Short mmCIF file of C-alpha atoms and ligand atoms in Angstrom, two decimals:
data_model
loop_
_atom_site.label_atom_id
_atom_site.label_comp_id
_atom_site.label_asym_id
_atom_site.label_seq_id
_atom_site.Cartn_x
_atom_site.Cartn_y
_atom_site.Cartn_z
CA MET Z 1491 -4.72 120.95 179.97
CA ASN Z 1492 -2.66 117.78 180.20
CA ALA Z 1493 -3.93 115.47 182.95
CA ASN Z 1494 -0.75 113.39 182.60
CA ALA Z 1495 1.60 116.35 183.05
CA LEU Z 1496 3.06 115.00 186.29
CA ARG Z 1497 3.75 111.52 184.96
CA ASP Z 1498 5.22 112.98 181.77
CA ALA Z 1499 7.56 115.27 183.72
CA ARG Z 1500 8.72 112.45 185.99
CA ASP Z 1501 9.40 110.18 183.01
CA TYR Z 1502 11.12 112.91 181.06
CA GLU Z 1503 13.41 113.81 183.95
CA GLU Z 1504 14.40 110.21 184.50
CA LYS Z 1505 15.20 109.72 180.82
CA GLN Z 1506 17.16 112.94 180.42
CA MET Z 1507 19.22 112.98 183.61
CA PRO Z 1508 21.86 110.53 182.38
CA PHE Z 1509 22.65 112.95 179.53
CA VAL Z 1510 23.63 115.80 181.85
CA PRO Z 1511 27.44 115.93 181.98
CA GLU Z 1512 28.74 115.77 185.55
CA GLU Z 1513 30.81 118.98 185.20
CA GLU Z 1514 27.69 121.05 184.45
CA ARG Z 1515 26.54 120.49 188.00
CA ALA Z 1516 27.93 122.13 191.07
CA LEU Z 1517 29.39 119.73 193.62
CA PHE Z 1518 27.28 120.71 196.60
CA HIS Z 1519 24.85 123.36 195.38
CA LEU Z 1520 21.46 122.02 194.37
CA THR Z 1521 20.68 121.99 190.64
CA GLY Z 1522 17.59 120.71 188.81
CA GLY Z 1523 17.37 117.20 187.36
CA THR Z 1524 17.47 118.64 183.85
CA GLY Z 1525 16.32 121.85 182.16
CA TRP Z 1526 15.47 125.09 183.94
CA ILE Z 1527 15.00 125.94 187.63
CA ASN Z 1528 14.21 129.15 189.45
CA ASP Z 1529 12.91 129.99 192.95
CA PRO Z 1530 13.29 127.65 195.90
CA ASN Z 1531 9.85 126.56 197.13
CA GLY Z 1532 8.45 124.72 200.14
CA PHE Z 1533 11.68 124.77 202.19
CA SER Z 1534 10.52 122.77 205.21
CA TYR Z 1535 11.48 120.15 207.77
CA TYR Z 1536 9.32 117.08 207.35
CA LYS Z 1537 9.74 113.61 208.85
CA GLY Z 1538 13.38 114.02 209.75
CA GLU Z 1539 14.60 115.65 206.54
CA TYR Z 1540 14.73 119.07 204.92
CA HIS Z 1541 12.61 119.25 201.82
CA LEU Z 1542 13.27 121.72 199.09
CA PHE Z 1543 11.06 122.12 196.05
CA TYR Z 1544 11.83 124.49 193.22
CA GLN Z 1545 10.30 126.17 190.21
CA TYR Z 1546 11.03 123.74 187.44
CA HIS Z 1547 10.69 123.47 183.69
CA PRO Z 1548 12.36 120.17 182.85
CA TYR Z 1549 11.71 120.35 179.11
CA SER Z 1550 14.19 123.10 178.21
CA THR Z 1551 16.75 125.43 179.71
CA GLU Z 1552 14.22 128.27 179.38
CA TRP Z 1553 11.45 129.23 181.79
CA GLY Z 1554 8.16 127.53 180.82
CA PRO Z 1555 4.98 126.11 182.40
CA MET Z 1556 6.09 125.71 185.98
CA HIS Z 1557 6.31 122.40 187.82
CA TRP Z 1558 7.69 121.82 191.31
CA GLY Z 1559 10.93 119.81 191.33
CA HIS Z 1560 11.84 118.18 194.63
CA ALA Z 1561 14.91 117.22 196.65
CA VAL Z 1562 15.69 116.32 200.27
CA THR Z 1563 18.74 116.65 202.47
CA GLY Z 1564 19.77 115.78 206.00
CA ASP Z 1565 22.56 118.37 206.20
CA PHE Z 1566 21.90 121.06 203.54
CA ILE Z 1567 24.96 119.95 201.58
CA ARG Z 1568 24.28 116.47 200.25
CA TRP Z 1569 20.98 116.42 198.36
CA LYS Z 1570 18.89 113.54 197.11
CA ARG Z 1571 16.53 114.06 194.22
CA LEU Z 1572 12.89 112.99 194.50
CA PRO Z 1573 10.31 112.75 191.69
CA VAL Z 1574 8.69 115.95 190.44
CA ALA Z 1575 6.03 116.91 193.01
CA LEU Z 1576 3.58 119.19 191.17
CA ALA Z 1577 2.72 119.74 187.53
CA PRO Z 1578 0.24 122.14 185.90
CA ASP Z 1579 -2.62 119.69 185.49
CA THR Z 1580 -5.80 121.17 187.01
CA GLU Z 1581 -8.18 123.97 186.09
CA ALA Z 1582 -6.75 126.27 188.80
CA ASP Z 1583 -3.09 125.87 187.76
CA LYS Z 1584 -3.27 124.82 184.13
CA ASP Z 1585 -0.55 127.24 183.02
CA GLY Z 1586 1.79 126.78 185.94
CA CYS Z 1587 2.37 126.02 189.60
CA PHE Z 1588 4.20 129.13 190.76
CA SER Z 1589 6.16 129.62 193.97
CA GLY Z 1590 4.93 128.71 197.41
CA SER Z 1591 5.81 127.10 200.70
CA ALA Z 1592 5.24 124.03 202.87
CA LEU Z 1593 4.83 122.80 206.43
CA GLU Z 1594 4.08 119.65 208.40
CA MET Z 1595 0.44 119.47 209.53
CA PRO Z 1596 -0.39 118.22 213.04
CA ASP Z 1597 -1.85 115.05 211.46
CA GLY Z 1598 1.48 114.27 209.74
CA ARG Z 1599 0.59 115.38 206.21
CA HIS Z 1600 2.92 117.66 204.30
CA LEU Z 1601 1.02 120.77 203.23
CA LEU Z 1602 2.06 122.65 200.09
CA VAL Z 1603 0.64 126.10 199.37
CA TYR Z 1604 1.38 127.50 195.92
CA THR Z 1605 0.18 129.90 193.27
CA GLY Z 1606 -1.88 128.48 190.41
CA VAL Z 1607 -1.74 130.49 187.19
CA THR Z 1608 -3.88 130.72 184.08
CA ALA Z 1609 -2.85 132.62 181.00
CA ASP Z 1610 -5.39 135.35 180.26
CA ARG Z 1611 -5.66 138.70 178.53
CA LEU Z 1612 -6.66 142.12 179.77
CA GLU Z 1613 -9.45 143.94 177.90
CA ASP Z 1614 -6.83 145.76 175.83
CA GLY Z 1615 -5.28 142.44 174.80
CA THR Z 1616 -2.23 142.53 177.09
CA PRO Z 1617 -1.29 138.96 178.04
CA ILE Z 1618 -1.22 138.29 181.81
CA PHE Z 1619 -1.01 135.39 184.22
CA ARG Z 1620 -4.05 135.33 186.50
CA GLN Z 1621 -2.93 134.14 189.94
CA VAL Z 1622 -4.76 132.22 192.68
CA GLN Z 1623 -3.59 130.33 195.76
CA CYS Z 1624 -3.88 126.53 195.88
CA VAL Z 1625 -3.04 123.77 198.35
CA ALA Z 1626 -1.88 120.15 198.08
CA PHE Z 1627 -1.27 117.48 200.70
CA GLY Z 1628 1.27 114.68 200.58
CA ASP Z 1629 3.56 112.22 202.28
CA GLY Z 1630 6.91 113.70 201.28
CA VAL Z 1631 6.92 112.12 197.79
CA ASP Z 1632 3.42 112.18 196.28
CA TYR Z 1633 1.02 115.10 196.61
CA GLN Z 1634 -2.72 115.39 195.98
CA LYS Z 1635 -4.13 118.74 195.06
CA TYR Z 1636 -7.19 119.81 197.03
CA GLU Z 1637 -10.27 119.45 194.83
CA GLY Z 1638 -11.66 122.74 196.19
CA ASN Z 1639 -8.72 124.74 194.76
CA PRO Z 1640 -8.23 127.65 194.58
CA VAL Z 1641 -8.41 128.50 198.28
CA LEU Z 1642 -7.85 132.20 197.56
CA ASP Z 1643 -8.48 134.15 194.38
CA GLY Z 1644 -8.77 137.72 193.16
CA GLN Z 1645 -11.97 138.19 195.20
CA ASP Z 1646 -9.90 137.83 198.37
CA VAL Z 1647 -7.60 140.71 197.48
CA PRO Z 1648 -8.57 144.02 199.12
CA GLU Z 1649 -9.91 146.80 196.88
CA SER Z 1650 -6.60 148.60 196.98
CA GLY Z 1651 -4.67 145.57 195.68
CA SER Z 1652 -4.01 143.89 192.34
CA ARG Z 1653 -6.19 140.94 191.37
CA ILE Z 1654 -3.57 139.83 188.90
CA ASP Z 1655 -0.25 140.14 190.72
CA PHE Z 1656 -1.01 138.04 193.77
CA ARG Z 1657 1.48 135.26 194.34
CA ASP Z 1658 4.07 133.27 196.29
CA PRO Z 1659 2.25 132.35 199.54
CA ARG Z 1660 4.50 131.79 202.56
CA VAL Z 1661 2.64 129.73 205.17
CA TRP Z 1662 3.36 128.95 208.84
CA ARG Z 1663 1.41 127.73 211.86
CA ASP Z 1664 1.28 129.88 215.00
CA ASP Z 1665 1.08 128.81 218.66
CA ASP Z 1666 -2.65 129.64 218.67
CA GLY Z 1667 -3.09 126.80 216.14
CA MET Z 1668 -3.96 129.14 213.28
CA TYR Z 1669 -2.35 128.88 209.87
CA ARG Z 1670 -1.15 132.21 208.58
CA MET Z 1671 0.44 133.22 205.35
CA VAL Z 1672 1.83 136.24 203.60
CA VAL Z 1673 1.36 136.69 199.86
CA GLY Z 1674 3.26 139.03 197.54
CA SER Z 1675 1.21 141.64 195.72
CA ARG Z 1676 0.98 145.06 194.14
CA THR Z 1677 -1.21 147.94 195.16
CA ALA Z 1678 -3.55 149.68 192.74
CA GLY Z 1679 -1.03 152.54 192.88
CA GLY Z 1680 1.57 150.24 191.29
CA TYR Z 1681 3.96 149.46 194.12
CA GLY Z 1682 4.78 146.37 196.15
CA SER Z 1683 2.81 145.09 199.11
CA VAL Z 1684 2.51 141.98 201.26
CA LEU Z 1685 -0.91 140.69 202.30
CA MET Z 1686 -1.60 138.45 205.31
CA TYR Z 1687 -4.31 135.74 205.47
CA GLU Z 1688 -5.31 133.27 208.20
CA SER Z 1689 -7.16 129.98 208.44
CA GLY Z 1690 -8.14 127.35 211.00
CA ASP Z 1691 -7.81 124.41 208.60
CA ALA Z 1692 -5.49 125.58 205.78
CA LEU Z 1693 -8.45 125.38 203.37
CA HIS Z 1694 -10.64 128.35 204.30
CA TRP Z 1695 -8.72 131.60 204.46
CA ARG Z 1696 -9.62 135.14 205.37
CA TYR Z 1697 -7.80 138.39 204.73
CA VAL Z 1698 -6.18 139.93 207.83
CA THR Z 1699 -4.11 142.94 206.82
CA ALA Z 1700 -1.41 144.37 204.58
CA ILE Z 1701 1.81 143.72 206.48
CA ASP Z 1702 3.73 146.34 204.57
CA ALA Z 1703 3.82 148.22 201.29
CA GLY Z 1704 6.43 150.52 199.87
CA SER Z 1705 6.34 153.02 197.07
CA ARG Z 1706 10.12 153.55 197.28
CA TYR Z 1707 10.91 149.98 196.38
CA GLY Z 1708 9.85 148.63 193.00
CA GLN Z 1709 6.49 147.85 191.47
CA MET Z 1710 5.57 144.42 192.82
CA TRP Z 1711 6.89 142.44 195.78
CA GLU Z 1712 7.48 138.78 195.00
CA CYS Z 1713 8.34 135.87 197.28
CA PRO Z 1714 7.82 137.25 200.80
CA ASP Z 1715 9.10 135.46 203.90
CA PHE Z 1716 8.12 136.50 207.43
CA PHE Z 1717 9.76 135.11 210.56
CA ARG Z 1718 11.21 135.83 213.98
CA LEU Z 1719 14.92 135.82 214.55
CA ASP Z 1720 16.51 136.38 217.97
CA GLY Z 1721 13.70 138.67 219.12
CA MET Z 1722 13.47 140.60 215.84
CA GLN Z 1723 10.74 140.28 213.23
CA ILE Z 1724 12.00 139.94 209.68
CA LEU Z 1725 10.18 140.43 206.41
CA THR Z 1726 12.08 139.63 203.23
CA VAL Z 1727 10.61 140.56 199.85
CA CYS Z 1728 11.80 140.74 196.26
CA PRO Z 1729 10.81 144.05 194.67
CA GLN Z 1730 10.65 144.02 190.87
CA ARG Z 1731 11.81 146.80 188.58
CA MET Z 1732 13.59 149.01 191.09
CA LEU Z 1733 15.66 152.05 190.34
CA PRO Z 1734 19.07 151.94 192.01
CA GLN Z 1735 19.56 153.46 195.48
CA GLY Z 1736 23.21 154.28 196.16
CA LEU Z 1737 25.21 151.09 196.45
CA GLU Z 1738 22.51 149.43 198.56
CA PHE Z 1739 20.02 148.49 195.85
CA HIS Z 1740 20.82 147.98 192.18
CA ALA Z 1741 18.50 148.48 189.21
CA GLY Z 1742 16.03 145.68 188.49
CA ASN Z 1743 14.92 142.96 190.89
CA ASN Z 1744 16.32 143.16 194.42
CA VAL Z 1745 16.04 141.22 197.64
CA MET Z 1746 15.23 143.42 200.58
CA MET Z 1747 15.16 142.70 204.29
CA LEU Z 1748 12.86 144.75 206.53
CA THR Z 1749 13.53 144.34 210.24
CA GLY Z 1750 11.22 145.51 212.99
CA ASP Z 1751 8.50 144.52 215.43
CA TYR Z 1752 5.36 142.52 214.94
CA ASP Z 1753 2.36 142.61 217.29
CA ARG Z 1754 0.73 139.18 217.17
CA GLN Z 1755 -2.58 140.52 218.46
CA THR Z 1756 -3.09 143.34 215.99
CA HIS Z 1757 -0.82 141.86 213.26
CA ARG Z 1758 0.86 145.21 212.95
CA PHE Z 1759 4.39 145.13 211.58
CA THR Z 1760 6.49 148.19 212.39
CA LYS Z 1761 9.66 148.34 210.34
CA GLN Z 1762 12.81 149.90 211.65
CA ALA Z 1763 15.41 149.19 208.99
CA VAL Z 1764 15.56 148.21 205.34
CA ARG Z 1765 18.66 146.65 203.80
CA ALA Z 1766 19.80 144.53 200.92
CA VAL Z 1767 20.13 140.82 201.70
CA ASP Z 1768 22.96 140.12 199.26
CA TYR Z 1769 25.24 142.48 197.33
CA GLY Z 1770 26.17 140.19 194.46
CA THR Z 1771 24.67 139.73 191.00
CA ASP Z 1772 22.95 136.39 191.56
CA PHE Z 1773 20.66 136.00 194.54
CA TYR Z 1774 16.88 135.97 194.35
CA ALA Z 1775 13.66 134.69 195.91
CA PRO Z 1776 15.09 133.44 199.24
CA GLN Z 1777 13.15 131.18 201.59
CA THR Z 1778 13.97 130.09 205.11
CA VAL Z 1779 13.38 127.03 207.26
CA GLU Z 1780 13.68 126.61 211.02
CA THR Z 1781 15.78 123.58 212.00
CA PRO Z 1782 14.93 121.33 214.96
CA ASP Z 1783 17.80 123.01 216.88
CA LYS Z 1784 16.15 126.40 216.19
CA ARG Z 1785 18.49 127.76 213.57
CA ARG Z 1786 17.01 129.83 210.75
CA VAL Z 1787 18.49 128.71 207.42
CA MET Z 1788 18.02 130.63 204.17
CA ILE Z 1789 18.43 129.45 200.58
CA ALA Z 1790 17.93 131.41 197.34
CA TRP Z 1791 17.98 131.01 193.59
CA MET Z 1792 21.55 131.79 192.50
CA GLN Z 1793 20.50 133.87 189.52
CA ASN Z 1794 19.11 137.15 188.37
CA TRP Z 1795 16.15 137.41 186.00
CA ASP Z 1796 17.70 140.16 183.86
CA THR Z 1797 20.79 138.13 182.99
CA SER Z 1798 19.20 134.69 183.01
CA HIS Z 1799 19.38 134.52 179.22
CA ALA Z 1800 23.20 134.82 179.36
CA ARG Z 1801 24.65 131.37 179.69
CA PRO Z 1802 27.05 129.16 177.79
CA GLN Z 1803 25.56 127.44 174.78
CA ASN Z 1804 24.50 123.80 174.67
CA MET Z 1805 23.83 123.46 178.37
CA HIS Z 1806 21.50 120.79 179.70
CA LEU Z 1807 20.82 122.60 182.95
CA PHE Z 1808 20.07 126.14 183.92
CA GLY Z 1809 19.92 127.51 187.45
CA GLU Z 1810 21.17 126.45 190.86
CA MET Z 1811 20.50 127.28 194.49
CA THR Z 1812 22.83 129.15 196.83
CA LEU Z 1813 24.55 127.43 199.66
CA PRO Z 1814 22.09 127.39 202.59
CA ARG Z 1815 23.02 130.11 205.11
CA GLU Z 1816 22.41 130.38 208.83
CA LEU Z 1817 20.92 133.67 209.91
CA SER Z 1818 21.53 135.26 213.30
CA VAL Z 1819 21.51 138.70 214.87
CA ARG Z 1820 24.76 140.39 215.92
CA ASN Z 1821 24.78 143.96 217.28
CA GLY Z 1822 21.24 144.48 216.05
CA ARG Z 1823 22.08 143.35 212.50
CA VAL Z 1824 21.20 140.17 210.71
CA VAL Z 1825 24.28 138.21 209.71
CA GLN Z 1826 24.47 135.22 207.39
CA ASN Z 1827 27.06 132.46 207.25
CA PRO Z 1828 27.29 129.15 205.40
CA VAL Z 1829 25.55 126.37 207.32
CA ARG Z 1830 27.89 124.84 209.88
CA GLU Z 1831 27.34 121.41 208.28
CA LEU Z 1832 29.74 122.45 205.50
CA ALA Z 1833 32.65 121.96 207.90
CA ALA Z 1834 32.26 118.18 207.66
CA TYR Z 1835 33.23 118.33 203.96
CA ARG Z 1836 36.42 120.32 204.42
CA LYS Z 1837 39.70 118.49 203.74
CA ASP Z 1838 43.32 119.31 202.94
CA PRO Z 1839 43.81 122.50 204.93
CA ALA Z 1840 46.41 125.03 203.81
CA VAL Z 1841 46.95 127.46 206.67
CA TYR Z 1842 49.23 130.52 206.71
CA ARG Z 1843 49.64 133.15 209.43
CA ASN Z 1844 51.12 136.65 209.29
CA ILE Z 1845 52.15 136.56 205.64
CA PRO Z 1846 53.31 139.92 204.30
CA VAL Z 1847 51.66 140.62 200.94
CA GLY Z 1848 52.65 143.33 198.47
CA GLN Z 1849 53.02 142.37 194.81
CA GLU Z 1850 50.67 139.74 193.45
CA THR Z 1851 51.54 136.41 195.00
CA SER Z 1852 50.24 132.86 195.27
CA LEU Z 1853 50.76 130.36 198.05
CA PRO Z 1854 51.32 126.62 197.77
CA GLY Z 1855 48.11 124.65 198.39
CA VAL Z 1856 45.86 127.70 198.05
CA ASN Z 1857 43.94 127.02 194.85
CA GLY Z 1858 40.93 125.06 193.58
CA ARG Z 1859 37.37 125.45 192.36
CA ALA Z 1860 35.53 123.76 195.21
CA ILE Z 1861 37.06 125.50 198.19
CA ASP Z 1862 36.29 127.26 201.45
CA LEU Z 1863 38.84 130.07 201.79
CA THR Z 1864 39.06 132.58 204.65
CA VAL Z 1865 41.43 135.53 204.34
CA THR Z 1866 42.05 137.95 207.18
CA VAL Z 1867 43.79 141.15 206.09
CA ARG Z 1868 45.31 144.00 208.10
CA PRO Z 1869 47.69 146.83 207.20
CA ALA Z 1870 51.38 146.12 207.93
CA ASP Z 1871 51.65 149.72 209.11
CA THR Z 1872 48.49 151.33 210.52
CA GLU Z 1873 49.82 154.76 209.49
CA ARG Z 1874 50.08 153.68 205.86
CA VAL Z 1875 47.11 151.61 204.83
CA PHE Z 1876 47.18 149.92 201.41
CA ARG Z 1877 45.03 151.50 198.71
CA TYR Z 1878 43.65 148.22 197.44
CA PHE Z 1879 43.75 144.62 198.54
CA ARG Z 1880 42.89 142.09 195.82
CA ILE Z 1881 42.08 138.43 195.90
CA ARG Z 1882 41.86 136.78 192.51
CA VAL Z 1883 40.19 133.38 192.23
CA ALA Z 1884 39.30 130.97 189.40
CA LYS Z 1885 42.38 132.34 187.76
CA SER Z 1886 44.61 131.38 184.82
CA ASP Z 1887 46.38 133.44 182.16
CA LYS Z 1888 43.06 134.16 180.53
CA TYR Z 1889 40.53 134.16 183.36
CA GLU Z 1890 40.04 135.59 186.81
CA THR Z 1891 37.38 136.84 189.19
CA CYS Z 1892 38.68 139.62 191.38
CA ILE Z 1893 37.56 140.70 194.85
CA ARG Z 1894 38.97 144.12 195.63
CA TYR Z 1895 38.82 145.85 198.98
CA LYS Z 1896 39.41 149.62 199.12
CA PRO Z 1897 39.65 150.87 202.71
CA GLU Z 1898 39.74 154.53 201.68
CA THR Z 1899 36.19 154.46 200.32
CA GLY Z 1900 35.01 151.53 202.42
CA THR Z 1901 33.96 149.49 199.41
CA ILE Z 1902 34.33 146.01 198.07
CA ARG Z 1903 34.23 145.43 194.35
CA VAL Z 1904 33.75 142.05 192.80
CA ASP Z 1905 34.64 141.96 189.12
CA ARG Z 1906 33.78 138.90 187.05
CA THR Z 1907 34.47 140.53 183.67
CA ARG Z 1908 37.05 137.84 182.96
CA SER Z 1909 35.09 134.94 184.46
CA GLY Z 1910 34.12 133.44 181.11
CA PHE Z 1911 30.78 135.12 180.27
CA PRO Z 1912 30.83 136.01 176.57
CA TYR Z 1913 28.08 138.60 177.15
CA ASP Z 1914 27.94 142.28 177.94
CA ILE Z 1915 26.05 141.83 181.20
CA VAL Z 1916 26.56 143.27 184.68
CA ASN Z 1917 29.96 141.98 185.67
CA VAL Z 1918 30.99 144.41 188.40
CA ARG Z 1919 29.34 145.13 191.71
CA ASP Z 1920 30.54 147.60 194.35
CA PHE Z 1921 29.14 147.58 197.82
CA PRO Z 1922 29.81 149.63 200.94
CA ILE Z 1923 31.34 148.21 204.07
CA ASP Z 1924 32.56 149.77 207.26
CA PRO Z 1925 36.30 150.49 206.55
CA ARG Z 1926 37.51 149.84 210.16
CA GLY Z 1927 41.12 150.86 209.60
CA GLY Z 1928 41.81 148.46 206.74
CA GLU Z 1929 41.15 145.25 208.68
CA ILE Z 1930 38.82 142.79 207.13
CA ARG Z 1931 37.92 139.11 207.05
CA LEU Z 1932 36.59 137.60 203.83
CA ARG Z 1933 35.28 134.07 203.43
CA ILE Z 1934 34.98 132.82 199.88
CA ILE Z 1935 33.14 129.67 198.89
CA LEU Z 1936 33.75 128.44 195.36
CA ASP Z 1937 31.81 125.57 193.86
CA ARG Z 1938 32.66 125.12 190.19
CA HIS Z 1939 30.34 127.78 188.73
CA SER Z 1940 29.81 130.17 191.62
CA LEU Z 1941 31.43 132.41 194.17
CA GLU Z 1942 29.81 133.30 197.49
CA LEU Z 1943 31.53 135.95 199.55
CA PHE Z 1944 30.89 136.52 203.26
CA VAL Z 1945 32.33 139.70 204.73
CA ARG Z 1946 33.34 139.90 208.42
CA ASP Z 1947 31.75 136.69 209.58
CA GLY Z 1948 28.58 137.25 207.65
CA GLU Z 1949 27.87 140.96 208.15
CA GLN Z 1950 27.42 141.11 204.39
CA ALA Z 1951 27.19 138.51 201.64
CA ALA Z 1952 27.62 138.74 197.86
CA THR Z 1953 26.84 135.94 195.43
CA PHE Z 1954 28.01 135.55 191.83
CA LYS Z 1955 27.66 132.99 189.06
CA ILE Z 1956 30.84 132.48 187.07
CA HIS Z 1957 31.36 130.43 183.94
CA THR Z 1958 35.10 129.97 184.11
CA PRO Z 1959 36.62 126.74 182.76
CA GLN Z 1960 37.47 124.46 185.69
CA ASP Z 1961 41.20 124.37 185.00
CA ALA Z 1962 41.43 128.07 185.88
CA ASP Z 1963 41.91 127.31 189.55
CA ALA Z 1964 44.68 129.59 190.82
CA VAL Z 1965 44.23 132.06 193.69
CA SER Z 1966 46.41 135.13 194.25
CA PHE Z 1967 46.72 138.00 196.71
CA GLU Z 1968 47.94 141.54 196.16
CA ALA Z 1969 48.20 144.72 198.22
CA GLU Z 1970 48.73 147.99 196.35
CA GLY Z 1971 50.18 151.15 197.88
CA ALA Z 1972 51.50 149.53 201.07
CA GLU Z 1973 51.97 146.07 202.47
CA ALA Z 1974 49.25 144.02 204.10
CA ILE Z 1975 49.59 141.17 206.57
CA VAL Z 1976 47.29 138.24 205.91
CA ASP Z 1977 46.15 135.03 207.57
CA ILE Z 1978 44.83 132.40 205.22
CA GLU Z 1979 42.84 129.28 205.87
CA LYS Z 1980 41.89 127.22 202.86
CA TYR Z 1981 40.09 123.89 202.62
CA GLY Z 1982 39.14 121.78 199.64
CA LEU Z 1983 35.49 120.68 199.69
CA TYR Z 1984 35.05 116.99 198.90
CA PHE Z 1985 32.41 114.31 198.72
CA GLY Z 1986 32.94 110.58 198.89
CA GLN Z 1987 30.89 110.07 195.75
CA PRO Z 1988 29.38 112.20 193.01
CA GLN Z 1989 26.23 113.99 194.05
CA GLY Z 1990 24.07 113.60 190.97
CA VAL Z 1991 22.20 116.71 191.99
C1 LIG X 1334 10.08 134.99 191.26
C2 LIG X 1334 8.87 134.54 190.48
C3 LIG X 1334 7.70 134.34 191.40
C4 LIG X 1334 6.85 133.36 190.64
C5 LIG X 1334 7.88 132.49 190.00
C6 LIG X 1334 7.48 131.95 188.66
O1 LIG X 1334 11.29 134.67 190.70
O2 LIG X 1334 8.59 135.48 189.47
O3 LIG X 1334 7.04 135.52 191.75
O4 LIG X 1334 6.02 132.64 191.51
O5 LIG X 1334 9.05 133.27 189.87
O6 LIG X 1334 8.36 130.99 188.21
#
């Protein structure tokens, strides 16, 4: 155990950051200082700012002993980096500070709840990470770990649960003054579950109930979040090792949203619907925060574990966060849209109305790699709907990423085969949408190395990493089989000065 792990990480980050080339970073998506990042952690509003921590291994672009990196923002777009907040430097977390969450205590301290891990072996020699829950208190920059850590360990897991896979506490404080949290776990039967605990002081916790468990969805549920949204109760979880289910869930790790009711007296959660949160290749471990004006904003790691080894060589950074998204309920469904604060960064509009589109065509002013582009498409003739409508972005002679809408089957396909990845990874995703006679609105946010697609004002979202050289910046439109009529609204996204995030 290295008692100086925090100081070392802070020093290392400061020394290395100047070597990270500016173009490796996104403009307005949060990246780590240097090295590797994964899950967002501790997304919280504290003393007038939004704090976001993240799983961080500054020393290489590979996952390693986890630290918590730290950044703050006033508007979800412009981030400021703060010194590393947690390092694996105590008995309870000597091999890593895994994911967790944060809140402001009534006495003004910032509470962090996280998973401490120790490398261990099962009797048969299989290596495992033993997982316990720990707390730390701080002032928004420096954090002291509670000397009584862990506050929960394997003994606190019910008989039917796993004493090894027990991680990612998500804490909140209820109106009755009690702290409650949900923790991701696995049942003895080998499928995912979410356990709830409560405490009067955030130090002494007791088991309440299993909020949900599901044999149909993977083997372990990571990174739960549990919150109310416009009268609905939402549980999001990340099941590991799933088999695909139609076009809703793909193989591997997924992010799943369970909507339903929650009885605060009995702590019973009754689920009514289960859906994917994002239909792209790169979206994992989301967390939400409630803003002072009562919006629910979600952020996620813009990656996928299975393809996280596939990245250009000689990079200084690996991993970035999604654009924060506002959640709301429309017609009984949760919708997600980029935070409204993004609008302040939009410049140079290029606006077109009622443009007939057939053969592949480009329009003056509609291009770029840091853009906010909304395309509304309808058939020119409702009796003869086009077979495909395609939008190609990040395009040159050699590269393109293609978004293809097929009304006949009610599907959208995003194909990043030619986006610059020199690896045989998943490059194509299809997902179902309601065809609605060929009309559709698509909003596309590009930020250097990513594409986030929002369908019909946020009814569905799909997120993709791309590794296309920045000079491939053309955008084109094409309707096959019959003409389409399109409205286009494009903005460049700009900052006064480089972000350094
Ligand atoms: C999810 C996850 C969490 C864990 C963390 C470790 O991506 O596996 O369950 O806390 O990453 O970095």
